[in-house]
CSV table of C-alpha atoms and ligand atoms in Angstrom, one decimal:
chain,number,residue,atom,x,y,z
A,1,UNK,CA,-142.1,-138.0,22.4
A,2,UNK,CA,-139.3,-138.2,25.2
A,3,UNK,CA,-135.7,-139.6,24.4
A,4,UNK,CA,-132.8,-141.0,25.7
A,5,UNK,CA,-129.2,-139.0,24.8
A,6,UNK,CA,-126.3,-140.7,26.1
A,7,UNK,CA,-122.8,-139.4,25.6
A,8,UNK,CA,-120.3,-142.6,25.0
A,9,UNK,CA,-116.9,-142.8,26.4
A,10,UNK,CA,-117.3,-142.1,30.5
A,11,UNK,CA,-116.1,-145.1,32.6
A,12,UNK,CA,-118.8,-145.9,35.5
A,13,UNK,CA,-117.5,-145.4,38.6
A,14,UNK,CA,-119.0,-145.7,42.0
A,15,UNK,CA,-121.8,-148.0,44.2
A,16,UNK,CA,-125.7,-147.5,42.9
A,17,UNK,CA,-128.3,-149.2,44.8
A,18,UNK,CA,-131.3,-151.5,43.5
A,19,UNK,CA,-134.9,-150.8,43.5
A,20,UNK,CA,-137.4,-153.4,44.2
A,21,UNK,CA,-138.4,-156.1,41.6
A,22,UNK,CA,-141.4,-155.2,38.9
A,23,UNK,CA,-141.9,-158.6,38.1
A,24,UNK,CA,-142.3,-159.9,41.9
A,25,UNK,CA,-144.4,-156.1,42.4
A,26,UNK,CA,-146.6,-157.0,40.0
A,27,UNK,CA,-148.2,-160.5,41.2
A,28,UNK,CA,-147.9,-159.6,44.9
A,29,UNK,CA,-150.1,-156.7,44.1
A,30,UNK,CA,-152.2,-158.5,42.3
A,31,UNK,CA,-152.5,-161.0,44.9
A,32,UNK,CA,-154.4,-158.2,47.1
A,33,UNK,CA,-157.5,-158.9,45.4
A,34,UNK,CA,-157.5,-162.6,48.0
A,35,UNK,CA,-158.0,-160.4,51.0
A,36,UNK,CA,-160.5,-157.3,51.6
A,37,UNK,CA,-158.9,-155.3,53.8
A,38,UNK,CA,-155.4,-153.2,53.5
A,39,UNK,CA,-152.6,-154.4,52.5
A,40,UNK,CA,-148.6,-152.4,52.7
A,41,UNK,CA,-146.2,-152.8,50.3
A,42,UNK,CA,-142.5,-151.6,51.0
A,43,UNK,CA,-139.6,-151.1,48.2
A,44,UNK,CA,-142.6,-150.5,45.7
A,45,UNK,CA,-140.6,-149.4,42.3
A,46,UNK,CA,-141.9,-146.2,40.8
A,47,UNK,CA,-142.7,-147.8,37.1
A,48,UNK,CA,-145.1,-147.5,34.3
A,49,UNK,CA,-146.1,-151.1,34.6
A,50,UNK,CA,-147.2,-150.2,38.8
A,51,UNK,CA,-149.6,-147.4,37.1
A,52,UNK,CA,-151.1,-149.7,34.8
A,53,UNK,CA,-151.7,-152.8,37.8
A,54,UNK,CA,-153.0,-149.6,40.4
A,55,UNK,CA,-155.3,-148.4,37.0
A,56,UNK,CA,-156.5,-152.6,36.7
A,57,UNK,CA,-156.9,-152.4,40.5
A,58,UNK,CA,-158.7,-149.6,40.9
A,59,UNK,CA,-161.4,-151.0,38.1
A,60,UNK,CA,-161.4,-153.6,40.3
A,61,UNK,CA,-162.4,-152.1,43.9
A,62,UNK,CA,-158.9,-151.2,45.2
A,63,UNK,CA,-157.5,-147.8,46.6
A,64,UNK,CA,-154.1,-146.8,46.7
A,65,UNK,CA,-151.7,-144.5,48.6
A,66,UNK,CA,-147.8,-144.2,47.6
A,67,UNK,CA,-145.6,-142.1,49.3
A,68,UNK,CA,-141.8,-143.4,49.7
A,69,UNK,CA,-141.8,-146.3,47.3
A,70,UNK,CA,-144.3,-147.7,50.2
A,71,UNK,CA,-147.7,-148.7,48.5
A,72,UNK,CA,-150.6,-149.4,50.5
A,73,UNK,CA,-153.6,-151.2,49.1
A,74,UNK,CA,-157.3,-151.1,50.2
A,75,UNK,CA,-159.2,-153.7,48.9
A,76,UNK,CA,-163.1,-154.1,48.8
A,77,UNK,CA,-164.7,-156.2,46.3
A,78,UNK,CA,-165.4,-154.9,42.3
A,79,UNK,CA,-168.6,-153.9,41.1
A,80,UNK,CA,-167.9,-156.8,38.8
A,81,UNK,CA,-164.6,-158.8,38.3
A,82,UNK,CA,-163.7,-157.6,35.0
A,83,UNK,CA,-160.7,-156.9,33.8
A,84,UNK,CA,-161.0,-155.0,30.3
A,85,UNK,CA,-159.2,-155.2,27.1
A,86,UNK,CA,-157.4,-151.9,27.4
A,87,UNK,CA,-155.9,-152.3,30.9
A,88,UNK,CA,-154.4,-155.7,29.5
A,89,UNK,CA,-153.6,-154.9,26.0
A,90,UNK,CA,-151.3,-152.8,28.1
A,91,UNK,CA,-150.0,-155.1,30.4
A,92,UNK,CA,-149.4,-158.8,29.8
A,93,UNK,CA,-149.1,-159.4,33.3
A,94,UNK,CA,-152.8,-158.3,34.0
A,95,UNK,CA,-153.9,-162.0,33.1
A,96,UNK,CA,-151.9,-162.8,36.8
A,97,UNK,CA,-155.7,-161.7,38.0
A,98,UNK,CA,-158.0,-164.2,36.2
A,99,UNK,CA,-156.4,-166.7,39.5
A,100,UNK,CA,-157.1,-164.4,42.2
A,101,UNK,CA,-160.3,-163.1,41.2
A,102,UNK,CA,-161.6,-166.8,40.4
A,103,UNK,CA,-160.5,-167.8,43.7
A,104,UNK,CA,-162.4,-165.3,45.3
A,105,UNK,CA,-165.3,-164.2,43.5
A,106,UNK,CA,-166.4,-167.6,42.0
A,107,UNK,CA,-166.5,-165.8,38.4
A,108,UNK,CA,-164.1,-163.7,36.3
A,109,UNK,CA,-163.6,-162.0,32.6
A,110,UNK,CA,-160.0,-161.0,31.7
A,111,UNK,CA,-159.2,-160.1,28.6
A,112,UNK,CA,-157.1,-161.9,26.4
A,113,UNK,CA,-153.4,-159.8,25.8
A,114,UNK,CA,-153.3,-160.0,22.2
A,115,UNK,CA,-150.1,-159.8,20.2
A,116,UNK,CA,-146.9,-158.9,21.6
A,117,UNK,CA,-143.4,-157.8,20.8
A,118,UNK,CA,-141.3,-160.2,21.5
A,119,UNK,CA,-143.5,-163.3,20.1
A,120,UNK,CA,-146.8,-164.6,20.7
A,121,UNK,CA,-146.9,-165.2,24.4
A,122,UNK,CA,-149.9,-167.1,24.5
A,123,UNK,CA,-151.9,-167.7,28.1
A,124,UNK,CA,-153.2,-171.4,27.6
A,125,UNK,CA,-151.7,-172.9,30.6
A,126,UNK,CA,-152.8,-169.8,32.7
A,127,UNK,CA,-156.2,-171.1,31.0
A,128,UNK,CA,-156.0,-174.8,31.3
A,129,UNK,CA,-154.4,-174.1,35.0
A,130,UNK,CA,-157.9,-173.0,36.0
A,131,UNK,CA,-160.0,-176.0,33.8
A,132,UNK,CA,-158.0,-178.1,36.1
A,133,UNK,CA,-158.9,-176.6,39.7
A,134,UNK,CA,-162.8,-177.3,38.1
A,135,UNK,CA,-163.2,-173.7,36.6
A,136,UNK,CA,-165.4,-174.1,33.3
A,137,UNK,CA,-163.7,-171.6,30.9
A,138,UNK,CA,-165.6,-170.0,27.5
A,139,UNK,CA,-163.9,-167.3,25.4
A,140,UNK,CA,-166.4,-164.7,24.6
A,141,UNK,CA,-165.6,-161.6,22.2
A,142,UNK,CA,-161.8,-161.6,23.3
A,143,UNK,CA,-162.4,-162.4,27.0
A,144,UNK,CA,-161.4,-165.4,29.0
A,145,UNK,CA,-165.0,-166.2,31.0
A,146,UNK,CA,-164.1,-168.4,33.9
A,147,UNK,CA,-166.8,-169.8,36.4
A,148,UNK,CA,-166.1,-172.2,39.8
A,149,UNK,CA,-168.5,-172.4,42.8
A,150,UNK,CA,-165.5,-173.3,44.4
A,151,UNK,CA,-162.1,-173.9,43.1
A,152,UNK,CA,-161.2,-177.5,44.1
A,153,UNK,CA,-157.7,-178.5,44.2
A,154,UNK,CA,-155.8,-181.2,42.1
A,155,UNK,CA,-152.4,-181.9,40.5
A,156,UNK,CA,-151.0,-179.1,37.9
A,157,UNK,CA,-148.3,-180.3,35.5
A,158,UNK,CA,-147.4,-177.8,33.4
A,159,UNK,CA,-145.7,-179.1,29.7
A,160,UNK,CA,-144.0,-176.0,29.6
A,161,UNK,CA,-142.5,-174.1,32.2
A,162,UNK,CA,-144.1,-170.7,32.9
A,163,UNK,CA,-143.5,-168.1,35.6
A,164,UNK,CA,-147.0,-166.0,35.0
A,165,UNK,CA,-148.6,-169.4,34.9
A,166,UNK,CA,-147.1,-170.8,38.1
A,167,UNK,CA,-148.3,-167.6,40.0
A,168,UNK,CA,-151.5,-167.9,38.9
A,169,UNK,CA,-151.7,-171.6,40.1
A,170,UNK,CA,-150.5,-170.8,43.2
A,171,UNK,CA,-152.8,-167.5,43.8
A,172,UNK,CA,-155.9,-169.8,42.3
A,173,UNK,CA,-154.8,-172.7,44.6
A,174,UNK,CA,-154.5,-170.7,47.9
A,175,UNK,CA,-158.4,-170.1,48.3
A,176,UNK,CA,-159.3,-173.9,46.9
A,177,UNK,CA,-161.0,-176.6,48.4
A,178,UNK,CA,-158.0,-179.5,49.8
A,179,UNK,CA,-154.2,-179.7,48.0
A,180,UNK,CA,-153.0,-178.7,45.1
A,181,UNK,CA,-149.7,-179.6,44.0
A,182,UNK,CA,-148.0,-177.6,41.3
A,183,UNK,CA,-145.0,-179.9,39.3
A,184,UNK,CA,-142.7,-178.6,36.8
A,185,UNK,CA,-143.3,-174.9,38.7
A,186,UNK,CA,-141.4,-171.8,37.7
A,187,UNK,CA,-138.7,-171.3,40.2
A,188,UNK,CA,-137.8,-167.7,39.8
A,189,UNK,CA,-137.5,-165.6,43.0
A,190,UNK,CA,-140.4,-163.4,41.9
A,191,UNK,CA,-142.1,-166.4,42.4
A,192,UNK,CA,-140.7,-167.1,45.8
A,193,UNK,CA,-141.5,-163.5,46.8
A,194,UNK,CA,-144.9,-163.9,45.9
A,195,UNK,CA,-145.3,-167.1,47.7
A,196,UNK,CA,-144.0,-164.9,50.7
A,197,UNK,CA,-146.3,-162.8,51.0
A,198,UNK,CA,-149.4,-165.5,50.2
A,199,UNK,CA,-147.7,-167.2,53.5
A,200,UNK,CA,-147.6,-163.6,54.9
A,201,UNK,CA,-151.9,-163.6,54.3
A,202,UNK,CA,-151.9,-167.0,55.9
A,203,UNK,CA,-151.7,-169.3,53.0
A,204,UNK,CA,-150.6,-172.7,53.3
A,205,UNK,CA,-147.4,-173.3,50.8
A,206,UNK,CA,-144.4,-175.5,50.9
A,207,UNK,CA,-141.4,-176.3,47.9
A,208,UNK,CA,-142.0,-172.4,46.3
A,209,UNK,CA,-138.2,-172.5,44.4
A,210,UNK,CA,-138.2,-175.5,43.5
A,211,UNK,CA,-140.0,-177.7,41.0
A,212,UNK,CA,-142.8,-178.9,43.0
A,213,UNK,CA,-145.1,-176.7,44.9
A,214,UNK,CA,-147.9,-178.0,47.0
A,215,UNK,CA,-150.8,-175.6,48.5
A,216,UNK,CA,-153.3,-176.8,51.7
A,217,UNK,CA,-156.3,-174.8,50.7
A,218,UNK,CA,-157.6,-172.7,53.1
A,219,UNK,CA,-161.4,-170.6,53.5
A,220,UNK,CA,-160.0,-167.3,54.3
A,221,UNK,CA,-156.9,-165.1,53.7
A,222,UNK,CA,-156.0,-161.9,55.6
A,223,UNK,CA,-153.9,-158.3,54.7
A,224,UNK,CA,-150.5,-157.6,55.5
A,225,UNK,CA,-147.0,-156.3,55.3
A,226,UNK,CA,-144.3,-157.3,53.0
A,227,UNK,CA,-141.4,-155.9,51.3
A,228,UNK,CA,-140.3,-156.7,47.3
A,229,UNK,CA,-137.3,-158.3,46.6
A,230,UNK,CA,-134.4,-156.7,44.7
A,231,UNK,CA,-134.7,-156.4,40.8
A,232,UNK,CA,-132.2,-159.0,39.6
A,233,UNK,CA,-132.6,-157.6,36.2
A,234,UNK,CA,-132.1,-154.3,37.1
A,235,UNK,CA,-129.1,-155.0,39.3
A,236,UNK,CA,-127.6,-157.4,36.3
A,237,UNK,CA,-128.4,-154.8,34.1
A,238,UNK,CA,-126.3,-152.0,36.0
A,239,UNK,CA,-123.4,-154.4,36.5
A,240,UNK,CA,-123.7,-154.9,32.6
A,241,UNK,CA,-123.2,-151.1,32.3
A,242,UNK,CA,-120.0,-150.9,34.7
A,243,UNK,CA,-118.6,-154.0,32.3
A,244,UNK,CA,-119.2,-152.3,29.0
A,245,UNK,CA,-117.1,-149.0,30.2
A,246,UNK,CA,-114.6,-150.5,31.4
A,247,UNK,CA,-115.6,-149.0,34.6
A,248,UNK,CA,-115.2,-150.4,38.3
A,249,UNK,CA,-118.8,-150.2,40.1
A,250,UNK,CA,-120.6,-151.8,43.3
A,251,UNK,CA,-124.1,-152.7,42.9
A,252,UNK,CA,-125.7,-152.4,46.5
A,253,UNK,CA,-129.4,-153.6,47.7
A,254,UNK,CA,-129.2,-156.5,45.5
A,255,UNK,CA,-129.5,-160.6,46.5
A,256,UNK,CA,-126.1,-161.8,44.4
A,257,UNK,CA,-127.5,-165.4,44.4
A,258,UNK,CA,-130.0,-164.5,42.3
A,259,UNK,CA,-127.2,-163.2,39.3
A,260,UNK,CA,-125.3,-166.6,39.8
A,261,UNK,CA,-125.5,-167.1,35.9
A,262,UNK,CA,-125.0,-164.1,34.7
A,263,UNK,CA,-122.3,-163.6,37.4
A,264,UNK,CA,-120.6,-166.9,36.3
A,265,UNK,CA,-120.7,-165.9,33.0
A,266,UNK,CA,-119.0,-162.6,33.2
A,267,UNK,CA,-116.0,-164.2,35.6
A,268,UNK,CA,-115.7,-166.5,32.1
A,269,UNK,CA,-115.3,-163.9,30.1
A,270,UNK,CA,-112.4,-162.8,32.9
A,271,UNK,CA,-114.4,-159.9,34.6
A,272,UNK,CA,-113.4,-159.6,38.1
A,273,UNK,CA,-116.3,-159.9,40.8
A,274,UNK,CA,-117.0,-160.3,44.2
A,275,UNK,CA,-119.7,-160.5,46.3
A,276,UNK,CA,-121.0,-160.6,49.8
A,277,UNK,CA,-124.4,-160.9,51.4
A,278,UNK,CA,-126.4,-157.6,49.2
A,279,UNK,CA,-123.8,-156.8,46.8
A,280,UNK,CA,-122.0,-157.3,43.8
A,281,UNK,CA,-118.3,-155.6,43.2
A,282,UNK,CA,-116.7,-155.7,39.8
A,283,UNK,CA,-113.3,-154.1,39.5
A,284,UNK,CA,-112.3,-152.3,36.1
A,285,UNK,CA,-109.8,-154.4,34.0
A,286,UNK,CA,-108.9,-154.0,30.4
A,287,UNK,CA,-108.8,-156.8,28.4
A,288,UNK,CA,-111.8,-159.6,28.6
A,289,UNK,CA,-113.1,-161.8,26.1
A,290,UNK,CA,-116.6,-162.9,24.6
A,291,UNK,CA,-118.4,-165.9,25.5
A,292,UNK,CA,-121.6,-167.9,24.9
A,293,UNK,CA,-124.6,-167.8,26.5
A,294,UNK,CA,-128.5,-169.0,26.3
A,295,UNK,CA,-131.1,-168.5,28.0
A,296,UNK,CA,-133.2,-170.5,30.4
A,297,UNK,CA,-135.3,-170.7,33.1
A,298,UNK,CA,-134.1,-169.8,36.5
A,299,UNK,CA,-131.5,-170.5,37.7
A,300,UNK,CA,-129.9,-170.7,34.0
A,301,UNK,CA,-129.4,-167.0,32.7
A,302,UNK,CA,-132.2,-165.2,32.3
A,303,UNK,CA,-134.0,-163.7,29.0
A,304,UNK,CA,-134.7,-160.6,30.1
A,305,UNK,CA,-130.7,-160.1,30.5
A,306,UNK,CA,-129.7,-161.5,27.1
A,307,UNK,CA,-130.3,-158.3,24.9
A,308,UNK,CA,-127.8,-156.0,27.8
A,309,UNK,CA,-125.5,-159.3,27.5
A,310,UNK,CA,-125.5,-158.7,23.8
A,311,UNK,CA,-124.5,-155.1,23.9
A,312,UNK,CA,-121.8,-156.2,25.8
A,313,UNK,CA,-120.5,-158.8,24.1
A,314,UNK,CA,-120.2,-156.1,21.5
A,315,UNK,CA,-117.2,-154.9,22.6
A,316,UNK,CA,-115.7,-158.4,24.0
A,317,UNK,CA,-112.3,-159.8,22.2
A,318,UNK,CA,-113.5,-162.8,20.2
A,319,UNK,CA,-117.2,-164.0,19.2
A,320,UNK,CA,-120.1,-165.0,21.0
A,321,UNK,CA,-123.0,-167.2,20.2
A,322,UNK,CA,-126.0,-165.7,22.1
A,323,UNK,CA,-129.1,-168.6,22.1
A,324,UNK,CA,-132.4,-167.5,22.7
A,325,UNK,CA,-134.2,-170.3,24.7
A,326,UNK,CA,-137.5,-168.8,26.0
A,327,UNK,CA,-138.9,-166.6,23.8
A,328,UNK,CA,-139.2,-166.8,20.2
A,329,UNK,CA,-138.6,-163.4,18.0
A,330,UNK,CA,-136.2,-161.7,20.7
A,331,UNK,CA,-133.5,-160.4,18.9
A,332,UNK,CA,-135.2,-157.0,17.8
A,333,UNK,CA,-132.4,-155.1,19.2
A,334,UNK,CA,-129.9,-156.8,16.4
A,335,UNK,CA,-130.8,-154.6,13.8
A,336,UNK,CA,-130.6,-151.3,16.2
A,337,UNK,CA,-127.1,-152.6,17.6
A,338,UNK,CA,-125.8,-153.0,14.1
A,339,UNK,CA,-126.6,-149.5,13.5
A,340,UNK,CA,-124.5,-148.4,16.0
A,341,UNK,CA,-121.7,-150.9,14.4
A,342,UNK,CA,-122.3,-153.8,15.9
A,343,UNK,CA,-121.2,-157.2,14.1
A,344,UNK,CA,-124.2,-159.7,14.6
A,345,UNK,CA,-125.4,-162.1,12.5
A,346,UNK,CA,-128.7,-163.4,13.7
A,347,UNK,CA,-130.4,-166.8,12.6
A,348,UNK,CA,-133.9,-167.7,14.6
A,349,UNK,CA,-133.0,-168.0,18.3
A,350,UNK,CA,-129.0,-167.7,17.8
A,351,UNK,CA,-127.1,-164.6,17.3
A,352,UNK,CA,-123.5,-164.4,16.3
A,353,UNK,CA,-121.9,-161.6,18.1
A,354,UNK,CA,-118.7,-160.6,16.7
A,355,UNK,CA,-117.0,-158.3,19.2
A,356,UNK,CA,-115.2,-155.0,18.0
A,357,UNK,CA,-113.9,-153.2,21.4
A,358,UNK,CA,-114.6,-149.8,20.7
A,359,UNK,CA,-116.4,-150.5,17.3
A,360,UNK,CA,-119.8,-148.6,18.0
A,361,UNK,CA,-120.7,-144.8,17.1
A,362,UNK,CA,-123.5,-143.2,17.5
A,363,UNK,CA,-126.5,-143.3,16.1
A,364,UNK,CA,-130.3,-142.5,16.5
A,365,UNK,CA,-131.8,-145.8,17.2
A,366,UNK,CA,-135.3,-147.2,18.1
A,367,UNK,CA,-136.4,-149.2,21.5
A,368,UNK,CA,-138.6,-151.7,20.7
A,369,UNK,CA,-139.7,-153.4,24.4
A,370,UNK,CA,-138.3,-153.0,28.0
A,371,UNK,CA,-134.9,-154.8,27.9
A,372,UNK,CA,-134.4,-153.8,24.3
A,373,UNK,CA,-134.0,-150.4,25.0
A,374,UNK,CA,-131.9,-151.3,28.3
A,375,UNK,CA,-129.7,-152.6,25.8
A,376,UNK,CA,-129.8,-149.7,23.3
A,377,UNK,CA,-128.8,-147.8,26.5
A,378,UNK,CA,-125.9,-149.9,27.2
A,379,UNK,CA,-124.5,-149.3,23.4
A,380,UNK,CA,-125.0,-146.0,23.7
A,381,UNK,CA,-122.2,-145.8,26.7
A,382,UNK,CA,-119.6,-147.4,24.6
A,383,UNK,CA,-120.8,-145.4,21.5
A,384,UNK,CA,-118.5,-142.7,19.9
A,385,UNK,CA,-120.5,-139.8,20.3
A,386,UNK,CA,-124.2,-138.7,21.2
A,387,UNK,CA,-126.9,-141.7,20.9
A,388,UNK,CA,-130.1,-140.9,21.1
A,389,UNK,CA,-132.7,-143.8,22.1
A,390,UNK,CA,-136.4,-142.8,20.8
A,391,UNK,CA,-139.7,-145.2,21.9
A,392,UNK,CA,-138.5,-144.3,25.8
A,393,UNK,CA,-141.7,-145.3,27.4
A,394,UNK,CA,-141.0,-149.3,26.7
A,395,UNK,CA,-137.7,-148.6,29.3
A,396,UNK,CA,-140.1,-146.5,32.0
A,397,UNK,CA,-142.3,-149.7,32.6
A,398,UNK,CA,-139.7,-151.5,33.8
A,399,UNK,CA,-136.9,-149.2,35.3
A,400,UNK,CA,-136.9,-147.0,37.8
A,401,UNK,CA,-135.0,-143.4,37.4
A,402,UNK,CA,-132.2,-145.7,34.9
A,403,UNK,CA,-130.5,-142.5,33.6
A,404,UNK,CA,-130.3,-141.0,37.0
A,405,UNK,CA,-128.4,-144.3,38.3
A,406,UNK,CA,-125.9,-144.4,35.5
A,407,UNK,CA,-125.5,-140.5,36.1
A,408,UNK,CA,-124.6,-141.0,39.2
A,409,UNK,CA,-121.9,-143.3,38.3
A,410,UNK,CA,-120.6,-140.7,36.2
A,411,UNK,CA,-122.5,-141.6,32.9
A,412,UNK,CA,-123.5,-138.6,30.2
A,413,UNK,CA,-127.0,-139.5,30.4
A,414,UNK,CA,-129.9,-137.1,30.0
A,415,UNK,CA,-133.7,-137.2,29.1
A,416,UNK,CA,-134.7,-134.7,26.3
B,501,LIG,C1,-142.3,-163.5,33.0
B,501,LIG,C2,-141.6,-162.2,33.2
B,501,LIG,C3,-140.8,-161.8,31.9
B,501,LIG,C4,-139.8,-162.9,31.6
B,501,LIG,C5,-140.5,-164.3,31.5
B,501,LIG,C6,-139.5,-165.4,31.4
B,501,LIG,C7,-143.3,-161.0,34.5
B,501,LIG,C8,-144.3,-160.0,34.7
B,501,LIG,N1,-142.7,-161.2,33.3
B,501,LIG,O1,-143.1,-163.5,31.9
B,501,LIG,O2,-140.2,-160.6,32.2
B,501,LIG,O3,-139.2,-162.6,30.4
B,501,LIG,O4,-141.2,-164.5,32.7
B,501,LIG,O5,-138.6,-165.4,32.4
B,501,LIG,O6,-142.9,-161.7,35.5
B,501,LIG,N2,-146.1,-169.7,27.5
B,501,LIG,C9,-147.1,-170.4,26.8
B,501,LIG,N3,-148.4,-170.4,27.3
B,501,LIG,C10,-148.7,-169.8,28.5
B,501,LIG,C11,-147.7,-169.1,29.2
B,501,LIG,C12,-146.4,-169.0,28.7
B,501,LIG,O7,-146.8,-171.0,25.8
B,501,LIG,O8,-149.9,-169.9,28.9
B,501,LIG,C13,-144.7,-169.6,26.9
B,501,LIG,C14,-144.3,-168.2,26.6
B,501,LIG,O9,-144.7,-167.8,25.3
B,501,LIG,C15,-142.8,-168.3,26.7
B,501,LIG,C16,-142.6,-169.3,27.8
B,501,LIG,O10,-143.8,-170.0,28.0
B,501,LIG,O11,-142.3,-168.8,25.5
B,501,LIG,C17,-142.3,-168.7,29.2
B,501,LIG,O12,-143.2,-167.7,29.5
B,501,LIG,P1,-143.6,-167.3,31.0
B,501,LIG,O13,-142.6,-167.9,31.9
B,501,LIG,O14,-145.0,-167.6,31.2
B,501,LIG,O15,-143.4,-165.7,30.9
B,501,LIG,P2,-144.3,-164.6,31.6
B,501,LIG,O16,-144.8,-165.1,32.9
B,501,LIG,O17,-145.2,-164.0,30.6
């Protein structure tokens, strides 16, 4: 099983650019399934979690061709719009098609994801979204069974605020009969970007990024061009790793605006940063403190950042109180931080982080999803000596060529 060594002690130096965003990739491909035809996909990140939507694609009638982090997409209808049990068990996000496929083929079975690392993650309001466009819904040996003549459009408040369930509203919505108008909507950028490229097939959509989003139905979409955004975890995460070496980097390719809150939060902690139009600059400094931080929905700081926040905050002078506010059971890289030294004391959705500059050593330590190991990577930097991060596959869904970007900013970084 492959592993992640990183030597601890090198101070990052240098620019590193950003690859495009999985989690806009992901329901933009997905979206394909609206319109027969071929679709092209630029700044395509070379991921684990691309495979697994081309492998749910390709059960369901698509072709593919990659070359240059360009992705193009033919799509022709399924044999049968199915998506099966171990395509999703792999990948939550698969349930983004039960929208699209509803939408288009009047029918669709998509299994349900089952249990999950980082909590339960249930899909009821990607479920309920579709009883309310008129879908009648059974679930049948694990599988969501959804049925519509035609989706009709309505009014979709969602209690809670989803991202996954807001795409799949507005995928579902695109092809229904008259408006639909989508209130208490996620309004992350991968959302935006999605709606972008919806518009882009000819979809009529106002308000995408902010709380209300209203769709004009329309009878037919067409194929087109459209290139991701920038991954905002990514680039947050590679700022995160100049910070924790003390280092002075320039994260390139990036949309800044999209980092405000973690951003804000480093300048608190007295990092200094600049930024113009695509990048972010942080200079190396020497002494900055720790500070609090929980974690919302966009544009409040983001979940999948606050396990690399954590590592930092590690070595910050003072305490932190870290507050999980998404997800429930999200601190599994506690334990594995307090075996490289760390001092964190976590209770439900708060961690205390008491920060020790220079406290970690190395240690062999276990990833236990995506941003977990991210953060185990981040330790390992700041870590006296060799640490070696096992369970490397949870990192490869979600970034692309990591240890060759820190490497190139002078990190000891190597696959074995
Ligand atoms: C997406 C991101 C993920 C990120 C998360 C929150 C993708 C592929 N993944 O996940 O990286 O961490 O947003 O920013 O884009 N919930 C329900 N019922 C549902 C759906 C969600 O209770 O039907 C709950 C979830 O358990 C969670 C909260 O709502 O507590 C937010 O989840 P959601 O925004 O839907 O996350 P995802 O779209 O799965």
């Amino acid at each position: 099983m492959e592993s992640i060594v990183v030597k601890g002690g090198s101070q990052l130096q240098g620019t590193v650019a950003t690859s495009g965003s999985k989690n806009a990739a992901l329901p933009i491909l997905i979206s394909a399934l609206l319109a027969d035809g071929r679709h092209e996909f630029k700044r395509v990140p070379v991921l684990r979690d691309i495979d697994s939507t081309e492998q749910l694609l390709t059960e369901l009638g698509c072709r593919f061709e990659f070359e240059d982090s360009t992705l193009t997409v033919h799509v022709a209808p399924p044999k049968s719009p199915v998506a099966p049990y171990d395509l999703v068990r792999k990948m939550r996000a698969s349930i983004l098609c039960l929208g699209p496929l509803l939408a288009r083929y009047g029918e669709a079975r998509v299994s349900l994801p089952g249990g999950c690392a980082i909590g339960s993650r249930p899909v009821d309001l990607h479920v309920q979204t579709m009883q309310r466009l008129g879908a009648e819904i059974n679930i049948d040996e694990g599988y969501v069974v959804a049925r519509a003549k035609r989706l009709v459009g309505d009014r979709i408040l969602f209690e809670r605020l989803t991202v996954g369930g807001t795409e799949n509203a507005l995928m579902a919505a695109t092809l229904a009969k008259g408006t639909t108008v989508i209130e208490n909507a996620a309004k992350e950028p991968e959302v935006v970007d999605l709606a972008r490229y919806l518009k882009t097939m000819g979809a009529r959509i106002e308000g995408e990024g902010s709380s209300v989003i209203t769709i004009e139905g329309v009878d037919e979409l067409t194929p087109g061009t459209h290139t991701i955004v920038a991954d905002r975890i990514e680039a947050g995460t590679l700022l995160i790793a100049g910070a924790i070496t003390g280092g002075g980097i320039t994260v390139a390719d990036c949309v800044p605006e999209h980092l405000q809150a973690l951003i804000d939060k480093m300048r608190e902690c007295g990092f200094s940063i600049t930024t113009d139009a695509s990048s972010i600059t942080l200079d190396a400094i020497e002494l900055w403190t720790g500070t609090d931080i929980s974690t919302a929905p966009y544009p409040g700081f983001p979940t999948d950042l606050q396990a690399q926040f954590m590592a930092l905050m590690t070595q910050a002078h003072g305490t932190s109180v870290i507050t999980e506010g998404i997800f429930e059971n999200r601190f599994m890289h506690v334990q594995e931080l307090v075996r490289l030294g760390a001092d964190i004391t976590p209770m439900s959705q708060v961690a205390i982080v008491r920060g020790k500059p220079g406290g970690l050593s190395a240690a062999e330590v276990m990833a236990t999803d995506l941003r977990a190991s991210a953060c185990l990577v981040l330790a390992g930097l700041v870590a006296e000596g060799a640490t070696r991060v096992n369970r490397i596959y949870h990192l490869d869904r979600g970034y692309e060529k990591l240890e060759h970007k820190l490497a190139s900013l002078g990190a000891g970084i190597s696959r074995m």
